[in-house]
Amino acid sequence: DQQVKQNSPSLSVQEGRISILNCDYTNSMFDYFLWYKKYPAEGPTFLISISSIKDKNEDGRFTVFLNKSAKHLSLHIVPSQPGDSAVYFCAARLTETSGSRLTFGEGTQLTVNP
Amino acid sequence: GAVVSQHPSRVICKSGTSVKIECRSLDFQATTMFWYRQFPKQSLMLMATSNEGSKATYEQGVEKDKFLINHASLTLSTLTVTSAHPEDSSFYICSARGPPGQGWGAFFGQGTRLTVV
């Protein structure tokens, strides 16, 4: 049962344009959502997060939007840069009482073309 | 941000032998660490949650006798793959829950590529 899904395995955008990465979830008990960037043969690097009580969080070029009613979140990167090319994972955390485990989506390979 | 170091980054072992992977939190104390496994082009699958001073909690379908986890100190957790087989070949990643004040973003090690021949 895949509780966190990233339906697009890949996304290609031009440098300078906006990249929008999407993520859907099914478990309403998730209370915190995170986005990670991962290069091959490396561990994920934390990018940005959002609490379930918010609908938007912005950090520089990265903005995460959360739509709780739709159980959907998205990561916007603008402007996109070639160095942003990587696999992006969204992750969701169950409540504290569940040990703060993370459930990951399958990842989306982002390619930013110069 | 907090740093998690994982060692080794790459290991090749013979079938039937055991391999130990270390995960260290370098500049903070981690009472909870997580071990993940990633197959090619797939998501990170949580294997177990490691709590300092107590037994690890394993996810359904993960053999605790095969994947031994020890979290003997606040800065070190180890995963030992016992009697490794080729199907155990994978990318193993640990993470540690970040220290207070640094948000709640689990910090990951660099990962270990295990190849069993």
mmCIF file of C-alpha atoms in Angstrom:
data_model
loop_
_atom_site.group_PDB
_atom_site.id
_atom_site.type_symbol
_atom_site.label_atom_id
_atom_site.label_comp_id
_atom_site.label_asym_id
_atom_site.label_seq_id
_atom_site.Cartn_x
_atom_site.Cartn_y
_atom_site.Cartn_z
ATOM 1 C CA ASP A 1 0.000 0.000 0.000
ATOM 2 C CA GLN A 2 1.796 3.071 -1.279
ATOM 3 C CA GLN A 3 0.693 5.860 1.025
ATOM 4 C CA VAL A 4 2.836 8.494 -0.631
ATOM 5 C CA LYS A 5 2.881 8.632 -4.403
ATOM 6 C CA GLN A 6 4.784 10.631 -6.930
ATOM 7 C CA ASN A 7 3.063 9.805 -10.167
ATOM 8 C CA SER A 8 5.607 11.408 -12.467
ATOM 9 C CA PRO A 9 8.828 9.425 -12.602
ATOM 10 C CA SER A 10 10.525 12.168 -14.585
ATOM 11 C CA LEU A 11 10.238 15.842 -15.453
ATOM 12 C CA SER A 12 12.257 17.922 -17.883
ATOM 13 C CA VAL A 13 12.294 21.733 -17.887
ATOM 14 C CA GLN A 14 14.325 24.532 -19.408
ATOM 15 C CA GLU A 15 16.748 26.520 -17.331
ATOM 16 C CA GLY A 16 15.064 29.601 -15.891
ATOM 17 C CA ARG A 17 11.570 28.156 -16.046
ATOM 18 C CA ILE A 18 9.519 26.800 -13.182
ATOM 19 C CA SER A 19 9.718 23.162 -12.090
ATOM 20 C CA ILE A 20 6.649 21.744 -10.383
ATOM 21 C CA LEU A 21 6.955 18.401 -8.658
ATOM 22 C CA ASN A 22 3.825 16.756 -7.339
ATOM 23 C CA CYS A 23 3.081 14.346 -4.553
ATOM 24 C CA ASP A 24 -0.137 12.738 -3.319
ATOM 25 C CA TYR A 25 -0.801 10.939 -0.082
ATOM 26 C CA THR A 26 -3.567 8.844 1.364
ATOM 27 C CA ASN A 27 -3.014 8.789 5.114
ATOM 28 C CA SER A 28 -4.718 11.684 6.875
ATOM 29 C CA MET A 29 -2.572 11.023 9.960
ATOM 30 C CA PHE A 30 0.489 12.492 8.297
ATOM 31 C CA ASP A 31 1.301 15.742 10.059
ATOM 32 C CA TYR A 32 4.514 16.871 8.429
ATOM 33 C CA PHE A 33 5.786 16.741 4.885
ATOM 34 C CA LEU A 34 9.301 17.035 3.543
ATOM 35 C CA TRP A 35 11.069 17.241 0.221
ATOM 36 C CA TYR A 36 14.487 15.761 -0.389
ATOM 37 C CA LYS A 37 16.924 15.963 -3.249
ATOM 38 C CA LYS A 38 19.057 12.970 -4.071
ATOM 39 C CA TYR A 39 21.993 12.389 -6.367
ATOM 40 C CA PRO A 40 22.992 8.868 -7.438
ATOM 41 C CA ALA A 41 24.894 6.873 -4.811
ATOM 42 C CA GLU A 42 24.336 9.558 -2.195
ATOM 43 C CA GLY A 43 21.942 9.971 0.686
ATOM 44 C CA PRO A 44 18.994 12.359 0.343
ATOM 45 C CA THR A 45 19.493 15.989 1.264
ATOM 46 C CA PHE A 46 16.741 17.800 3.067
ATOM 47 C CA LEU A 47 15.290 20.704 1.071
ATOM 48 C CA ILE A 48 12.161 22.087 2.608
ATOM 49 C CA SER A 49 9.285 21.002 4.788
ATOM 50 C CA ILE A 50 5.787 22.011 5.720
ATOM 51 C CA SER A 51 3.566 21.333 8.667
ATOM 52 C CA SER A 52 0.052 20.120 8.065
ATOM 53 C CA ILE A 53 -1.304 23.265 9.695
ATOM 54 C CA LYS A 54 0.129 25.415 6.922
ATOM 55 C CA ASP A 55 -0.574 25.588 3.224
ATOM 56 C CA LYS A 56 2.628 27.194 1.991
ATOM 57 C CA ASN A 57 6.271 27.426 2.939
ATOM 58 C CA GLU A 58 8.901 29.291 0.991
ATOM 59 C CA ASP A 59 12.676 29.161 1.129
ATOM 60 C CA GLY A 60 14.529 30.982 -1.596
ATOM 61 C CA ARG A 61 13.811 29.369 -4.941
ATOM 62 C CA PHE A 62 11.848 26.562 -3.312
ATOM 63 C CA THR A 63 8.206 26.741 -2.313
ATOM 64 C CA VAL A 64 6.098 23.881 -1.043
ATOM 65 C CA PHE A 65 2.316 24.006 -1.238
ATOM 66 C CA LEU A 66 0.011 21.765 0.721
ATOM 67 C CA ASN A 67 -3.632 21.108 -0.113
ATOM 68 C CA LYS A 68 -4.945 19.012 2.751
ATOM 69 C CA SER A 69 -8.418 18.539 1.352
ATOM 70 C CA ALA A 70 -6.927 17.049 -1.801
ATOM 71 C CA LYS A 71 -4.117 15.294 0.086
ATOM 72 C CA HIS A 72 -1.704 16.819 -2.358
ATOM 73 C CA LEU A 73 1.523 18.718 -2.076
ATOM 74 C CA SER A 74 3.821 20.227 -4.624
ATOM 75 C CA LEU A 75 7.315 21.620 -4.780
ATOM 76 C CA HIS A 76 7.951 24.635 -6.984
ATOM 77 C CA ILE A 77 11.449 25.549 -8.021
ATOM 78 C CA VAL A 78 11.845 28.887 -9.723
ATOM 79 C CA PRO A 79 13.965 29.717 -11.544
ATOM 80 C CA SER A 80 15.186 26.210 -12.293
ATOM 81 C CA GLN A 81 18.925 25.725 -12.682
ATOM 82 C CA PRO A 82 20.912 22.861 -14.244
ATOM 83 C CA GLY A 83 22.321 22.068 -10.800
ATOM 84 C CA ASP A 84 18.802 21.261 -9.659
ATOM 85 C CA SER A 85 18.869 18.123 -11.802
ATOM 86 C CA ALA A 86 18.431 15.230 -9.373
ATOM 87 C CA VAL A 87 15.815 12.864 -8.019
ATOM 88 C CA TYR A 88 13.324 14.556 -5.720
ATOM 89 C CA PHE A 89 11.520 12.605 -3.043
ATOM 90 C CA CYS A 90 8.569 13.757 -1.054
ATOM 91 C CA ALA A 91 8.151 12.234 2.367
ATOM 92 C CA ALA A 92 5.479 12.303 4.991
ATOM 93 C CA ARG A 93 5.727 11.857 8.708
ATOM 94 C CA LEU A 94 3.227 10.138 10.882
ATOM 95 C CA THR A 95 2.415 11.786 14.159
ATOM 96 C CA GLU A 96 4.984 11.874 16.951
ATOM 97 C CA THR A 97 3.391 8.924 18.661
ATOM 98 C CA SER A 98 4.322 6.775 15.720
ATOM 99 C CA GLY A 99 8.006 7.363 16.251
ATOM 100 C CA SER A 100 8.282 10.060 13.620
ATOM 101 C CA ARG A 101 8.835 7.598 10.822
ATOM 102 C CA LEU A 102 9.035 8.885 7.276
ATOM 103 C CA THR A 103 7.202 7.375 4.346
ATOM 104 C CA PHE A 104 8.707 8.208 0.977
ATOM 105 C CA GLY A 105 7.283 8.564 -2.471
ATOM 106 C CA GLU A 106 8.926 6.859 -5.420
ATOM 107 C CA GLY A 107 10.814 9.938 -6.495
ATOM 108 C CA THR A 108 10.776 12.151 -9.586
ATOM 109 C CA GLN A 109 13.850 12.603 -11.735
ATOM 110 C CA LEU A 110 14.132 16.298 -12.576
ATOM 111 C CA THR A 111 16.296 17.328 -15.507
ATOM 112 C CA VAL A 112 16.927 21.007 -16.064
ATOM 113 C CA ASN A 113 18.261 21.675 -19.544
ATOM 114 C CA PRO A 114 20.617 24.613 -20.155
ATOM 115 C CA GLY B 1 22.855 21.502 9.449
ATOM 116 C CA ALA B 2 23.385 18.293 11.339
ATOM 117 C CA VAL B 3 25.824 15.803 9.834
ATOM 118 C CA VAL B 4 25.323 12.069 9.586
ATOM 119 C CA SER B 5 28.230 9.969 8.425
ATOM 120 C CA GLN B 6 27.788 6.480 7.045
ATOM 121 C CA HIS B 7 30.594 4.013 6.475
ATOM 122 C CA PRO B 8 31.552 2.300 4.267
ATOM 123 C CA SER B 9 30.202 3.978 1.157
ATOM 124 C CA ARG B 10 30.736 0.877 -0.904
ATOM 125 C CA VAL B 11 31.368 -2.761 -0.026
ATOM 126 C CA ILE B 12 31.626 -5.980 -1.970
ATOM 127 C CA CYS B 13 31.371 -9.210 -0.059
ATOM 128 C CA LYS B 14 31.101 -12.900 -0.756
ATOM 129 C CA SER B 15 27.857 -14.725 -0.379
ATOM 130 C CA GLY B 16 27.480 -16.157 3.110
ATOM 131 C CA THR B 17 29.589 -13.562 4.870
ATOM 132 C CA SER B 18 28.399 -10.733 7.114
ATOM 133 C CA VAL B 19 28.780 -7.027 6.550
ATOM 134 C CA LYS B 20 28.543 -4.228 9.096
ATOM 135 C CA ILE B 21 27.485 -0.699 8.161
ATOM 136 C CA GLU B 22 28.001 2.182 10.571
ATOM 137 C CA CYS B 23 25.924 5.319 10.936
ATOM 138 C CA ARG B 24 27.223 8.151 13.076
ATOM 139 C CA SER B 25 25.745 11.485 14.033
ATOM 140 C CA LEU B 26 28.797 13.732 14.093
ATOM 141 C CA ASP B 27 27.672 16.862 15.870
ATOM 142 C CA PHE B 28 24.518 15.916 17.688
ATOM 143 C CA GLN B 29 23.039 13.126 19.713
ATOM 144 C CA ALA B 30 20.522 10.955 17.938
ATOM 145 C CA THR B 31 18.263 8.917 20.146
ATOM 146 C CA THR B 32 16.491 7.624 17.072
ATOM 147 C CA MET B 33 18.011 6.494 13.811
ATOM 148 C CA PHE B 34 16.354 4.911 10.813
ATOM 149 C CA TRP B 35 17.636 2.387 8.311
ATOM 150 C CA TYR B 36 16.368 2.407 4.736
ATOM 151 C CA ARG B 37 16.958 0.319 1.694
ATOM 152 C CA GLN B 38 16.629 1.513 -1.867
ATOM 153 C CA PHE B 39 16.347 -0.632 -4.957
ATOM 154 C CA PRO B 40 17.154 0.877 -8.338
ATOM 155 C CA LYS B 41 14.575 3.422 -9.456
ATOM 156 C CA GLN B 42 12.469 2.760 -6.403
ATOM 157 C CA SER B 43 11.577 4.581 -3.249
ATOM 158 C CA LEU B 44 13.386 4.465 0.048
ATOM 159 C CA MET B 45 11.897 1.627 2.047
ATOM 160 C CA LEU B 46 12.109 1.879 5.801
ATOM 161 C CA MET B 47 13.619 -1.277 7.247
ATOM 162 C CA ALA B 48 13.771 -0.493 10.930
ATOM 163 C CA THR B 49 13.793 2.204 13.559
ATOM 164 C CA SER B 50 16.751 2.127 15.882
ATOM 165 C CA ASN B 51 16.391 3.523 19.376
ATOM 166 C CA GLU B 52 19.388 4.072 21.614
ATOM 167 C CA GLY B 53 19.514 1.569 24.421
ATOM 168 C CA SER B 54 16.598 -0.542 23.271
ATOM 169 C CA LYS B 55 15.697 -3.063 20.629
ATOM 170 C CA ALA B 56 15.091 -1.883 17.115
ATOM 171 C CA THR B 57 11.611 -1.880 15.670
ATOM 172 C CA TYR B 58 11.481 -3.681 12.352
ATOM 173 C CA GLU B 59 9.038 -3.071 9.541
ATOM 174 C CA GLN B 60 6.824 -5.849 8.350
ATOM 175 C CA GLY B 61 8.660 -8.267 6.122
ATOM 176 C CA VAL B 62 12.144 -7.342 7.341
ATOM 177 C CA GLU B 63 13.989 -10.241 8.956
ATOM 178 C CA LYS B 64 15.407 -9.037 12.240
ATOM 179 C CA ASP B 65 17.775 -12.007 12.489
ATOM 180 C CA LYS B 66 19.223 -11.179 9.118
ATOM 181 C CA PHE B 67 19.497 -7.442 9.545
ATOM 182 C CA LEU B 68 20.929 -6.912 12.997
ATOM 183 C CA ILE B 69 20.713 -3.394 14.339
ATOM 184 C CA ASN B 70 22.622 -2.107 17.307
ATOM 185 C CA HIS B 71 22.265 1.416 18.687
ATOM 186 C CA ALA B 72 24.609 1.284 21.638
ATOM 187 C CA SER B 73 25.341 4.990 21.927
ATOM 188 C CA LEU B 74 23.690 8.299 21.142
ATOM 189 C CA THR B 75 25.923 8.818 18.137
ATOM 190 C CA LEU B 76 26.260 5.381 16.588
ATOM 191 C CA SER B 77 23.937 2.831 15.082
ATOM 192 C CA THR B 78 25.109 -0.210 13.146
ATOM 193 C CA LEU B 79 23.374 -2.456 10.653
ATOM 194 C CA THR B 80 24.840 -5.912 10.140
ATOM 195 C CA VAL B 81 23.693 -7.913 7.149
ATOM 196 C CA THR B 82 24.272 -11.503 8.205
ATOM 197 C CA SER B 83 24.875 -14.402 5.831
ATOM 198 C CA ALA B 84 24.534 -12.076 2.899
ATOM 199 C CA HIS B 85 23.085 -13.307 -0.383
ATOM 200 C CA PRO B 86 23.092 -11.673 -3.808
ATOM 201 C CA GLU B 87 19.486 -10.549 -3.335
ATOM 202 C CA ASP B 88 20.676 -8.443 -0.394
ATOM 203 C CA SER B 89 22.628 -6.308 -2.832
ATOM 204 C CA SER B 90 21.163 -2.844 -2.536
ATOM 205 C CA PHE B 91 21.738 0.721 -1.437
ATOM 206 C CA TYR B 92 21.365 1.075 2.331
ATOM 207 C CA ILE B 93 20.870 4.495 3.893
ATOM 208 C CA CYS B 94 20.631 5.573 7.490
ATOM 209 C CA SER B 95 19.098 8.716 8.859
ATOM 210 C CA ALA B 96 18.981 10.376 12.215
ATOM 211 C CA ARG B 97 16.339 12.574 13.645
ATOM 212 C CA GLY B 98 17.745 16.081 13.770
ATOM 213 C CA PRO B 99 18.580 17.936 16.961
ATOM 214 C CA PRO B 100 16.134 20.370 18.538
ATOM 215 C CA GLY B 101 16.130 23.773 16.912
ATOM 216 C CA GLN B 102 17.058 22.535 13.466
ATOM 217 C CA GLY B 103 13.576 21.876 12.295
ATOM 218 C CA TRP B 104 12.333 18.391 11.832
ATOM 219 C CA GLY B 105 14.190 17.153 8.828
ATOM 220 C CA ALA B 106 15.755 13.759 9.191
ATOM 221 C CA PHE B 107 19.391 13.946 8.182
ATOM 222 C CA PHE B 108 20.740 11.192 6.005
ATOM 223 C CA GLY B 109 24.041 9.477 5.681
ATOM 224 C CA GLN B 110 25.757 9.138 2.348
ATOM 225 C CA GLY B 111 24.482 5.612 1.845
ATOM 226 C CA THR B 112 26.252 2.279 1.399
ATOM 227 C CA ARG B 113 26.237 0.361 -1.852
ATOM 228 C CA LEU B 114 26.361 -3.324 -0.930
ATOM 229 C CA THR B 115 27.173 -5.860 -3.600
ATOM 230 C CA VAL B 116 27.082 -9.538 -2.688
ATOM 231 C CA VAL B 117 28.879 -11.800 -5.144
#
